[in-house]
Short mmCIF file of C-alpha atoms and ligand atoms in Angstrom, two decimals:
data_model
loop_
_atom_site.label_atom_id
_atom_site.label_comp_id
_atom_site.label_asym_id
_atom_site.label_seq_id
_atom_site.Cartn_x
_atom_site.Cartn_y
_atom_site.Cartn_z
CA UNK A 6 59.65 62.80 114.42
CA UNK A 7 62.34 64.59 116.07
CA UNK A 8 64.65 62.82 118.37
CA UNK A 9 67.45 64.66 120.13
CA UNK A 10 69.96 64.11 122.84
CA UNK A 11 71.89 66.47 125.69
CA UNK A 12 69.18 69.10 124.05
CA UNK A 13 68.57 72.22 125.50
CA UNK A 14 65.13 73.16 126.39
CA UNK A 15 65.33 77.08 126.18
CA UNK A 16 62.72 77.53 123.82
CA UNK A 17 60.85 74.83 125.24
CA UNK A 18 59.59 76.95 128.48
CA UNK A 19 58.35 80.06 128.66
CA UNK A 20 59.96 81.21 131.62
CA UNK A 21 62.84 80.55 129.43
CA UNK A 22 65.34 78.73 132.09
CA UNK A 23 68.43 77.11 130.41
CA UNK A 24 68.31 73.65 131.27
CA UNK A 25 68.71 70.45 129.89
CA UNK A 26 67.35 67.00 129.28
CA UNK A 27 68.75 63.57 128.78
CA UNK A 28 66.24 63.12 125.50
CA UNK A 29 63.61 65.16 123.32
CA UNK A 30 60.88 64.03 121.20
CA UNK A 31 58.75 65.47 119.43
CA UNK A 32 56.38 63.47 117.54
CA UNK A 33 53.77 63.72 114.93
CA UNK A 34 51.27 60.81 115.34
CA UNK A 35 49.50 58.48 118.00
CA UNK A 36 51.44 55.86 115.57
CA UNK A 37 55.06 57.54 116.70
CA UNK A 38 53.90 57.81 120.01
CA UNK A 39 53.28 53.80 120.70
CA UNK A 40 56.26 52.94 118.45
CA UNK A 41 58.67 54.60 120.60
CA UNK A 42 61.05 52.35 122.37
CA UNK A 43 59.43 52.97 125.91
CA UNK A 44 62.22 50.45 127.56
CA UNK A 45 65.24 52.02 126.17
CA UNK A 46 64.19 55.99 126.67
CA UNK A 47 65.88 57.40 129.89
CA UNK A 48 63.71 57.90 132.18
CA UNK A 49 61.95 59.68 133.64
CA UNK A 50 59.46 60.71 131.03
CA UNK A 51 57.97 63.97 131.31
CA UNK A 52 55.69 64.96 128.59
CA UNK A 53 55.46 68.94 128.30
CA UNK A 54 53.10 71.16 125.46
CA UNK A 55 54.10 74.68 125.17
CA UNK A 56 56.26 74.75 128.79
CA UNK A 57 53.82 77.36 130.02
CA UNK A 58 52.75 76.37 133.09
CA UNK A 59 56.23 74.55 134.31
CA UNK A 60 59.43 75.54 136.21
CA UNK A 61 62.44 72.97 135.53
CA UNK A 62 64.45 73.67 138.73
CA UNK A 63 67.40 72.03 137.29
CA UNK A 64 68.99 69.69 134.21
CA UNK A 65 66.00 66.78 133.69
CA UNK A 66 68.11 63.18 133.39
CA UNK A 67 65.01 61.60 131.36
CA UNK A 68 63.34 61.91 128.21
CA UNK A 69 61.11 65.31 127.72
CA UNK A 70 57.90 64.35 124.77
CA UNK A 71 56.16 66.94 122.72
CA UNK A 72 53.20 66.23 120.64
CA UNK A 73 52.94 67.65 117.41
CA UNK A 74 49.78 66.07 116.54
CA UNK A 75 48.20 69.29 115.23
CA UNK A 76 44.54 67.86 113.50
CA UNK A 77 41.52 70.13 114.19
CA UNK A 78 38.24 68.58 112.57
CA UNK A 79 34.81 69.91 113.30
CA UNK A 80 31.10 69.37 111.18
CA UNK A 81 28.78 72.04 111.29
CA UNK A 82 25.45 70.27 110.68
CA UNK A 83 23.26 73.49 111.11
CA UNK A 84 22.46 72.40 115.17
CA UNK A 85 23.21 74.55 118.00
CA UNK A 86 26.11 72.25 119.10
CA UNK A 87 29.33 71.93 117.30
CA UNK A 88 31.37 69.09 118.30
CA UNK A 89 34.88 69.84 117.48
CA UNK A 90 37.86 67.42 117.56
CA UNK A 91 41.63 69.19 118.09
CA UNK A 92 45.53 67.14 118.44
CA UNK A 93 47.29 67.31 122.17
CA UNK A 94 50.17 69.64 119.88
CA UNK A 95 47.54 72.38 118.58
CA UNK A 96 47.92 75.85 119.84
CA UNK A 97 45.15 76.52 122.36
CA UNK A 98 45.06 80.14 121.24
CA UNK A 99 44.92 79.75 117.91
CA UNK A 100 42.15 77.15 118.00
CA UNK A 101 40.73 79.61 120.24
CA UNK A 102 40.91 82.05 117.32
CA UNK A 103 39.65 80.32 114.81
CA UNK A 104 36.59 79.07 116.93
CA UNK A 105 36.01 82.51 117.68
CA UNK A 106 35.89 83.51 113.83
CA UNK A 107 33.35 81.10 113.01
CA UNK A 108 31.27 82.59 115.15
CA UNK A 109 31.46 79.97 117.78
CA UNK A 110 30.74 80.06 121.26
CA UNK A 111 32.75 78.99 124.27
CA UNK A 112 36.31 79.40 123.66
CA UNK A 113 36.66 82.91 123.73
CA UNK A 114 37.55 83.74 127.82
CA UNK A 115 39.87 81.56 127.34
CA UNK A 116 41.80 83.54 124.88
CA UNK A 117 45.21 84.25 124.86
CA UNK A 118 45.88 81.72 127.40
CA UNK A 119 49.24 80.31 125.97
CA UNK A 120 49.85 76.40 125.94
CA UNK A 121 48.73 73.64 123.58
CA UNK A 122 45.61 71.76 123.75
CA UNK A 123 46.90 68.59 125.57
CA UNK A 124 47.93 70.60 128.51
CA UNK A 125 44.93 72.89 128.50
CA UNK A 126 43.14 69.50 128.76
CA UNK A 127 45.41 68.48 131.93
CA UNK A 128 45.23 71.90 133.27
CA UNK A 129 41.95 72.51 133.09
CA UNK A 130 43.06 75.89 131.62
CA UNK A 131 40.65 78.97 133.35
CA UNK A 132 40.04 82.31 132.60
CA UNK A 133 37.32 84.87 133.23
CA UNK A 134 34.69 82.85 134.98
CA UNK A 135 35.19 79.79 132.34
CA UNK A 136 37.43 76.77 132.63
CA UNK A 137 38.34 74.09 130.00
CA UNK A 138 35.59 71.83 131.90
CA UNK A 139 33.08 73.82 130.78
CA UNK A 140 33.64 73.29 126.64
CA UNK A 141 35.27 69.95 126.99
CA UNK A 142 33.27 66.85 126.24
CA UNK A 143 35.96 63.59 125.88
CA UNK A 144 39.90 63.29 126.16
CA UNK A 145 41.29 60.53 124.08
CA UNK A 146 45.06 59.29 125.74
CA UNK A 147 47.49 56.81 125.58
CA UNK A 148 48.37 54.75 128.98
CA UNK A 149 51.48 54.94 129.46
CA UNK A 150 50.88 51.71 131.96
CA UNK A 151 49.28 49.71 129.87
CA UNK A 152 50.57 50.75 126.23
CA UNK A 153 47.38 51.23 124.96
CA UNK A 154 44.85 54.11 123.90
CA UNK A 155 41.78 55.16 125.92
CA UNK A 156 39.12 57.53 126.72
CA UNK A 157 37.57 59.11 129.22
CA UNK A 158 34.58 61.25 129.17
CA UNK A 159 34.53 64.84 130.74
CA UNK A 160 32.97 63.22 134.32
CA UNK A 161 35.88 60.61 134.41
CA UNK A 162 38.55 63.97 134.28
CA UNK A 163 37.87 64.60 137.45
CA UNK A 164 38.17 68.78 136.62
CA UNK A 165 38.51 71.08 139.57
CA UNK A 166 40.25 74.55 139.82
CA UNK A 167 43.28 74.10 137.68
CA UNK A 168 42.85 70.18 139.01
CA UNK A 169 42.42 66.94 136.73
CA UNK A 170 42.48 63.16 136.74
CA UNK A 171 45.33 63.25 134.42
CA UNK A 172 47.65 65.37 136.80
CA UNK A 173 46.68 62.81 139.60
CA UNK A 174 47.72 60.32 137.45
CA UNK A 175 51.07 61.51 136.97
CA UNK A 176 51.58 61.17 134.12
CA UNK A 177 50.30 57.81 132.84
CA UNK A 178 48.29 59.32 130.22
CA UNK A 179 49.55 61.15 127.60
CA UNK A 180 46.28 63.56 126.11
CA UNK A 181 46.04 62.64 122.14
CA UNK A 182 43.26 64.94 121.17
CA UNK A 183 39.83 66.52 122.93
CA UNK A 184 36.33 66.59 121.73
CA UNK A 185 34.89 70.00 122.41
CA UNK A 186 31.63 70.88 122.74
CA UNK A 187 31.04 74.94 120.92
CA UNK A 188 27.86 76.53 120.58
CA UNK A 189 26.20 78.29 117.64
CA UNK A 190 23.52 79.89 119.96
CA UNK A 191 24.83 83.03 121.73
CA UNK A 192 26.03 81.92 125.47
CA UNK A 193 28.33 85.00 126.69
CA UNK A 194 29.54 84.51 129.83
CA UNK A 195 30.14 87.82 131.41
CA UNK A 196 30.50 87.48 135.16
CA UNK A 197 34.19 88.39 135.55
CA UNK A 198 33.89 92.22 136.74
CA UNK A 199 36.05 93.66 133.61
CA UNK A 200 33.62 92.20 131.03
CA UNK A 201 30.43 93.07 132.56
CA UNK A 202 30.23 96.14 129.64
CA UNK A 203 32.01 95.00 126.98
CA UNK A 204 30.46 94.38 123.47
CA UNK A 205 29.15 91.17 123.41
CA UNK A 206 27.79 90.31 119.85
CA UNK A 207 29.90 87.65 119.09
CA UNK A 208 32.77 85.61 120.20
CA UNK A 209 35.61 87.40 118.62
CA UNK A 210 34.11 90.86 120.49
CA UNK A 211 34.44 89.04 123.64
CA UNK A 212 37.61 87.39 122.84
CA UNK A 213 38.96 90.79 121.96
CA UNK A 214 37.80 92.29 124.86
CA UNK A 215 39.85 89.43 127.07
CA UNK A 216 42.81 89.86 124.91
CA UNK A 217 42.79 93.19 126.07
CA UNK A 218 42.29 92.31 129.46
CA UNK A 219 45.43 90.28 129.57
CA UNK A 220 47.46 92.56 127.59
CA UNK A 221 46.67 95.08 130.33
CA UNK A 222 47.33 92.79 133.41
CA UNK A 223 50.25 90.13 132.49
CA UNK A 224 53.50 90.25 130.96
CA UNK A 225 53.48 89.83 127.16
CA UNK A 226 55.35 86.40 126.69
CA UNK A 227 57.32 87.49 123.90
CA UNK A 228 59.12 90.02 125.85
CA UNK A 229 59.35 88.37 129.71
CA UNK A 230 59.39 85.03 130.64
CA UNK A 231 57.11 83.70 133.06
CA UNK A 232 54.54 80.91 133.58
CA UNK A 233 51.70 83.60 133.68
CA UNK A 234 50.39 82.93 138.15
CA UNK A 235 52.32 81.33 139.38
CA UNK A 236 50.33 80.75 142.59
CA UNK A 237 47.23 79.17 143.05
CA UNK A 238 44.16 81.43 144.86
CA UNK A 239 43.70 80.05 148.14
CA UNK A 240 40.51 78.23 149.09
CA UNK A 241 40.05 79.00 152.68
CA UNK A 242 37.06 78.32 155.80
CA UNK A 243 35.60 81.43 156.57
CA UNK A 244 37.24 81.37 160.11
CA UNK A 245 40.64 81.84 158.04
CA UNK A 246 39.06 84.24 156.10
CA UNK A 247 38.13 85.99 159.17
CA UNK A 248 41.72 85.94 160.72
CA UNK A 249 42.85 87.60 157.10
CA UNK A 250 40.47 90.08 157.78
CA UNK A 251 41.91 90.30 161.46
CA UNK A 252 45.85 90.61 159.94
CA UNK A 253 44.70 93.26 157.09
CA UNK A 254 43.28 95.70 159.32
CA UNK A 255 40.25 96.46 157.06
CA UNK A 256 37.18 94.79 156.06
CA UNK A 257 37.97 95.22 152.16
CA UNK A 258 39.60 91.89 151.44
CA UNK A 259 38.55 90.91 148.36
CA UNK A 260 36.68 87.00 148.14
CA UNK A 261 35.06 85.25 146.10
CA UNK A 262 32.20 82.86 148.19
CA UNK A 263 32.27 79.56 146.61
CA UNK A 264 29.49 76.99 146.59
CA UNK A 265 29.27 74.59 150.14
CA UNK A 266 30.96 78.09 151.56
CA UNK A 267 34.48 78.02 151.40
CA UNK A 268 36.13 81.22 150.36
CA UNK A 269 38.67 82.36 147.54
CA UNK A 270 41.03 84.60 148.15
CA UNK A 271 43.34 86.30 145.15
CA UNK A 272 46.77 85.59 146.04
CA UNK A 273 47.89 88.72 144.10
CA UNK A 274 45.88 90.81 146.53
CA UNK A 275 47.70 88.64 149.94
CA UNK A 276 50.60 89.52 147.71
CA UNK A 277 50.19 93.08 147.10
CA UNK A 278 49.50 93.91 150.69
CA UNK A 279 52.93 92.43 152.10
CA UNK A 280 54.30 94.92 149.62
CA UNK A 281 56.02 92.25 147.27
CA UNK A 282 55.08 93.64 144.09
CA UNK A 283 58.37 94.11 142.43
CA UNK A 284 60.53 92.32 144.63
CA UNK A 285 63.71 90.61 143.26
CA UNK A 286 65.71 87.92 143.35
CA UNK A 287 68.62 87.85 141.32
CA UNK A 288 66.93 87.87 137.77
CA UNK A 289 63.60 87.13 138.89
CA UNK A 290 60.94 89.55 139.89
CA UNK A 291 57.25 89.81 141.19
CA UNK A 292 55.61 91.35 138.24
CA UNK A 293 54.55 94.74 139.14
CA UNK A 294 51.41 95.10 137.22
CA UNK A 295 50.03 91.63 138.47
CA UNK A 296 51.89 90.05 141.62
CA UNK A 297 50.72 86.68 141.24
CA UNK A 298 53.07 86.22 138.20
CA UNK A 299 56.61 85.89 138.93
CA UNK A 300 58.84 87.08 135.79
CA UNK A 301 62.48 86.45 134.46
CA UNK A 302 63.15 90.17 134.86
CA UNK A 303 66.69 89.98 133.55
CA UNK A 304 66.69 87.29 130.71
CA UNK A 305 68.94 85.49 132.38
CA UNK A 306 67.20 84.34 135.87
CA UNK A 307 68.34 81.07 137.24
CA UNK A 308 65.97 78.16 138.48
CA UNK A 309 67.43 79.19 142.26
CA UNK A 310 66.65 82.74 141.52
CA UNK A 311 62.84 82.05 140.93
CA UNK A 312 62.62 78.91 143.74
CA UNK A 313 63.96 81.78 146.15
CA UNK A 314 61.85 84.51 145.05
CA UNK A 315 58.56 81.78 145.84
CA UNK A 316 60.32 80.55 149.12
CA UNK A 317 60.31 84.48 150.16
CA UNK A 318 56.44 85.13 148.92
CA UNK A 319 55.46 82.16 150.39
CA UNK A 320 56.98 82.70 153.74
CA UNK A 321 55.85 86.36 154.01
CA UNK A 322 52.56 86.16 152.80
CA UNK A 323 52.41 83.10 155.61
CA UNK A 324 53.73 85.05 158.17
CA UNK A 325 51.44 87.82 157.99
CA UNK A 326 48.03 86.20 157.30
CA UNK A 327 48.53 82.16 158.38
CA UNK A 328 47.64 81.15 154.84
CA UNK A 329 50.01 78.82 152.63
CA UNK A 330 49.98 79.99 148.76
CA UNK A 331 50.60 76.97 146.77
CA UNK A 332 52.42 76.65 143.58
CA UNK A 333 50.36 76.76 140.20
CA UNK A 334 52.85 76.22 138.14
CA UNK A 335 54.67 72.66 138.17
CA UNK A 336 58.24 72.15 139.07
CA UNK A 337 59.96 69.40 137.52
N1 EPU B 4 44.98 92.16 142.77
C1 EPU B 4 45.67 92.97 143.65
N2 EPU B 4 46.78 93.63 143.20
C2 EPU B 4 47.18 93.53 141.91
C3 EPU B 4 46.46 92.71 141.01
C4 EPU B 4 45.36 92.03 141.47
O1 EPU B 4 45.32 93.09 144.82
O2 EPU B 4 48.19 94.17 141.58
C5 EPU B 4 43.78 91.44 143.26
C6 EPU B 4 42.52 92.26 143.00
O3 EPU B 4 41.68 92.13 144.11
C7 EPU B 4 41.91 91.57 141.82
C8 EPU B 4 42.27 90.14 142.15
O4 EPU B 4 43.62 90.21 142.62
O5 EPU B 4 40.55 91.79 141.77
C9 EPU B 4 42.14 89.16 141.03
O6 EPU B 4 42.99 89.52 139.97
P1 EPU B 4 42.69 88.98 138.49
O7 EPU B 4 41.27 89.14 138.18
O8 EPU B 4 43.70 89.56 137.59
O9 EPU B 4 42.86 87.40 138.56
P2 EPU B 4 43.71 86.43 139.45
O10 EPU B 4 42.82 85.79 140.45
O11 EPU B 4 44.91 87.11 139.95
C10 EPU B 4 43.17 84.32 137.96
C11 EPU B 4 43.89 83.25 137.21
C12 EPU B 4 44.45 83.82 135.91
C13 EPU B 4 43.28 84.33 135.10
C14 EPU B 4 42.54 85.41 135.91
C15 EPU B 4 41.29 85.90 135.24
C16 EPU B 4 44.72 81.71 138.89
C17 EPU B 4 45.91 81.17 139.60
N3 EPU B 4 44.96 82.70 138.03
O12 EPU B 4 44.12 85.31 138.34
O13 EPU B 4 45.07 82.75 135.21
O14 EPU B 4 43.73 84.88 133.86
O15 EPU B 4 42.11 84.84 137.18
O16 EPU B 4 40.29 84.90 135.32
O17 EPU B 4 43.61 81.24 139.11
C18 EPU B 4 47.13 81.64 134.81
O18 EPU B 4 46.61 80.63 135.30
O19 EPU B 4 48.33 81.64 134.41
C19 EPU B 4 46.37 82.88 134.74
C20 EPU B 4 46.89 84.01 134.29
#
């Protein structure tokens, strides 16, 4: 276990922001976890995995938990289902990886996707017309309410678009591991319009052919920060829809019908068409390539920088079309 104080969190968040926090754990076992000294940590308690999906908009007084519980346990019995168990502190991507190189099925549009498994499972992590809800079969936790672990089975996560149970919650549970559910029969799921003539043979084709996708489209984490979108794609009535239509000036707005017959709308496109892409704010930028995805384009962008930068996408994009993009990633 690692237990620090006044610690900086740079490495902790991909869009790389130099703040603070009161207190950092990082611990290795459910065992750690309910030994901690809940009453004396400063509080609040946030618990992060990689920091890929999160904006800290300033110093955090409280105590910032990390799991490092990195067991991944499957048995392949010969049946077309592999059940699969993986720790909240593995690396989605490279349990993606090695899922994909033996040849099993499910995990591989979801490649590349950065974060650890305990957030994917909060997240509901999506990519390429598959989700996290669609491999995921349990989510074992520890209340923070009650001090005591539980589990709750893929209906009780309540999964919707990048929507959970466990962010509802607030953070009263604290994801300990998943159960995932892979396949050994072929399932490719090729809907998304880029891999509709890709090689399909096995997972790690597909999963090469997304990891080219991405490489294309968003900004290669090693080299610019960001917290990949950063807006959510608005899920509109079709009367909206229509009055986006109205405000565009042309009938080719692209939208996605969804089932009961609301309509999704990419928020890179409502985006693009204000003419944002590449728009700055001291060191923070609307990624060129993909305008959903706000960057640190200087290394050295402040929290105020990138809150600005949203205020000014958010109020443009509003002004021309009526519709109100809302955050993806979380501020803390
Ligand atoms: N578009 C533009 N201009 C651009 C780029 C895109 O108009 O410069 C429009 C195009 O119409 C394009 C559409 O946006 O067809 C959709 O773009 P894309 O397929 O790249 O996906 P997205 O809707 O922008 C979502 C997820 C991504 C995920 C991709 C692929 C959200 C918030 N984002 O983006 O997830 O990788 O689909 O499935 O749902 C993430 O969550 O961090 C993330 C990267």
């Amino acid at each position: 276990m690692i237990k620090e104080y006044d610690y900086d969190l740079s490495a902790h968040n991909t869009f790389r922001m130099k703040v603070k926090c009161a207190c950092y754990i990082k611990y290795d076992s459910i065992e750690e976890l309910e030994s901690l000294p809940w009453d004396e940590l400063p509080k609040p308690i946030k618990h992060i995995g990689e920091g890929s999906n999160l904006l800290f908009t300033k110093d955090f007084p409280g105590t910032v938990l990390h799991s490092a519980i990195r067991h991944v346990k499957y048995v392949d019995l010969g049946l077309d289902e592999v059940p699969v168990i993986a720790g909240a502190g593995v690396k989605w991507d490279a349990l993606a990886a090695e899922l994909c190189g033996h040849g099993l099925w499910g995990a591989e549009n979801l490649s590349l996707i950065p974060g650890e498994v305990g957030a994917a499972a909060v997240q509901n992590i999506g990519a390429y017309g598959v989700e996290f809800k669609d491999i995921v079969k349990g989510v074992t936790c520890y209340d923070l309410l009650e001090r005591r672990r539980c589990k709750f089975t893929v209906e009780q996560c309540g999964y919707g678009y990048r929507e959970s149970m466990f962010k509802e919650a607030d953070g009263r549970y604290i994801v300990t591991s998943v159960l995932l559910r892979l396949s050994r029969v072929p399932r490719p799921r090729l809907e998304y319009k880029g891999l509709a003539d890709i090689d399909a043979s096995s997972p790690m084709a597909v999963r090469q052919a997304v990891i080219d996708i991405r490489r294309s489209k968003l900004p290669d984490p090693e080299d610019i920060g960001s917290a990949g979108s950063f807006f959510k794609n608005p899920v509109i009535s079709a009367v909206d829809f229509l009055r986006v239509v109205e405000a565009a000036g042309t009938d080719k707005v692209p939208h996605y019908v969804l089932d009961g017959g609301m309509i999704k709308v990419p928020a890179a496109w409502l985006i693009d068409s204000c003419g944002l892409k590449g728009e700055t704010e001291g060191g923070a930028a609307v990624y060129d390539k993909q305008p959903l995805v706000i960057i640190n384009a200087s290394g050295s962008a402040t929290p105020s920088d990138i809150l600005e930068l949203e205020r000014r996408v958010v109020a443009t994009v509003h002004a021309r079309y009526g519709i109100t993009l809302h955050p993806e990633v979380e501020h803390i």
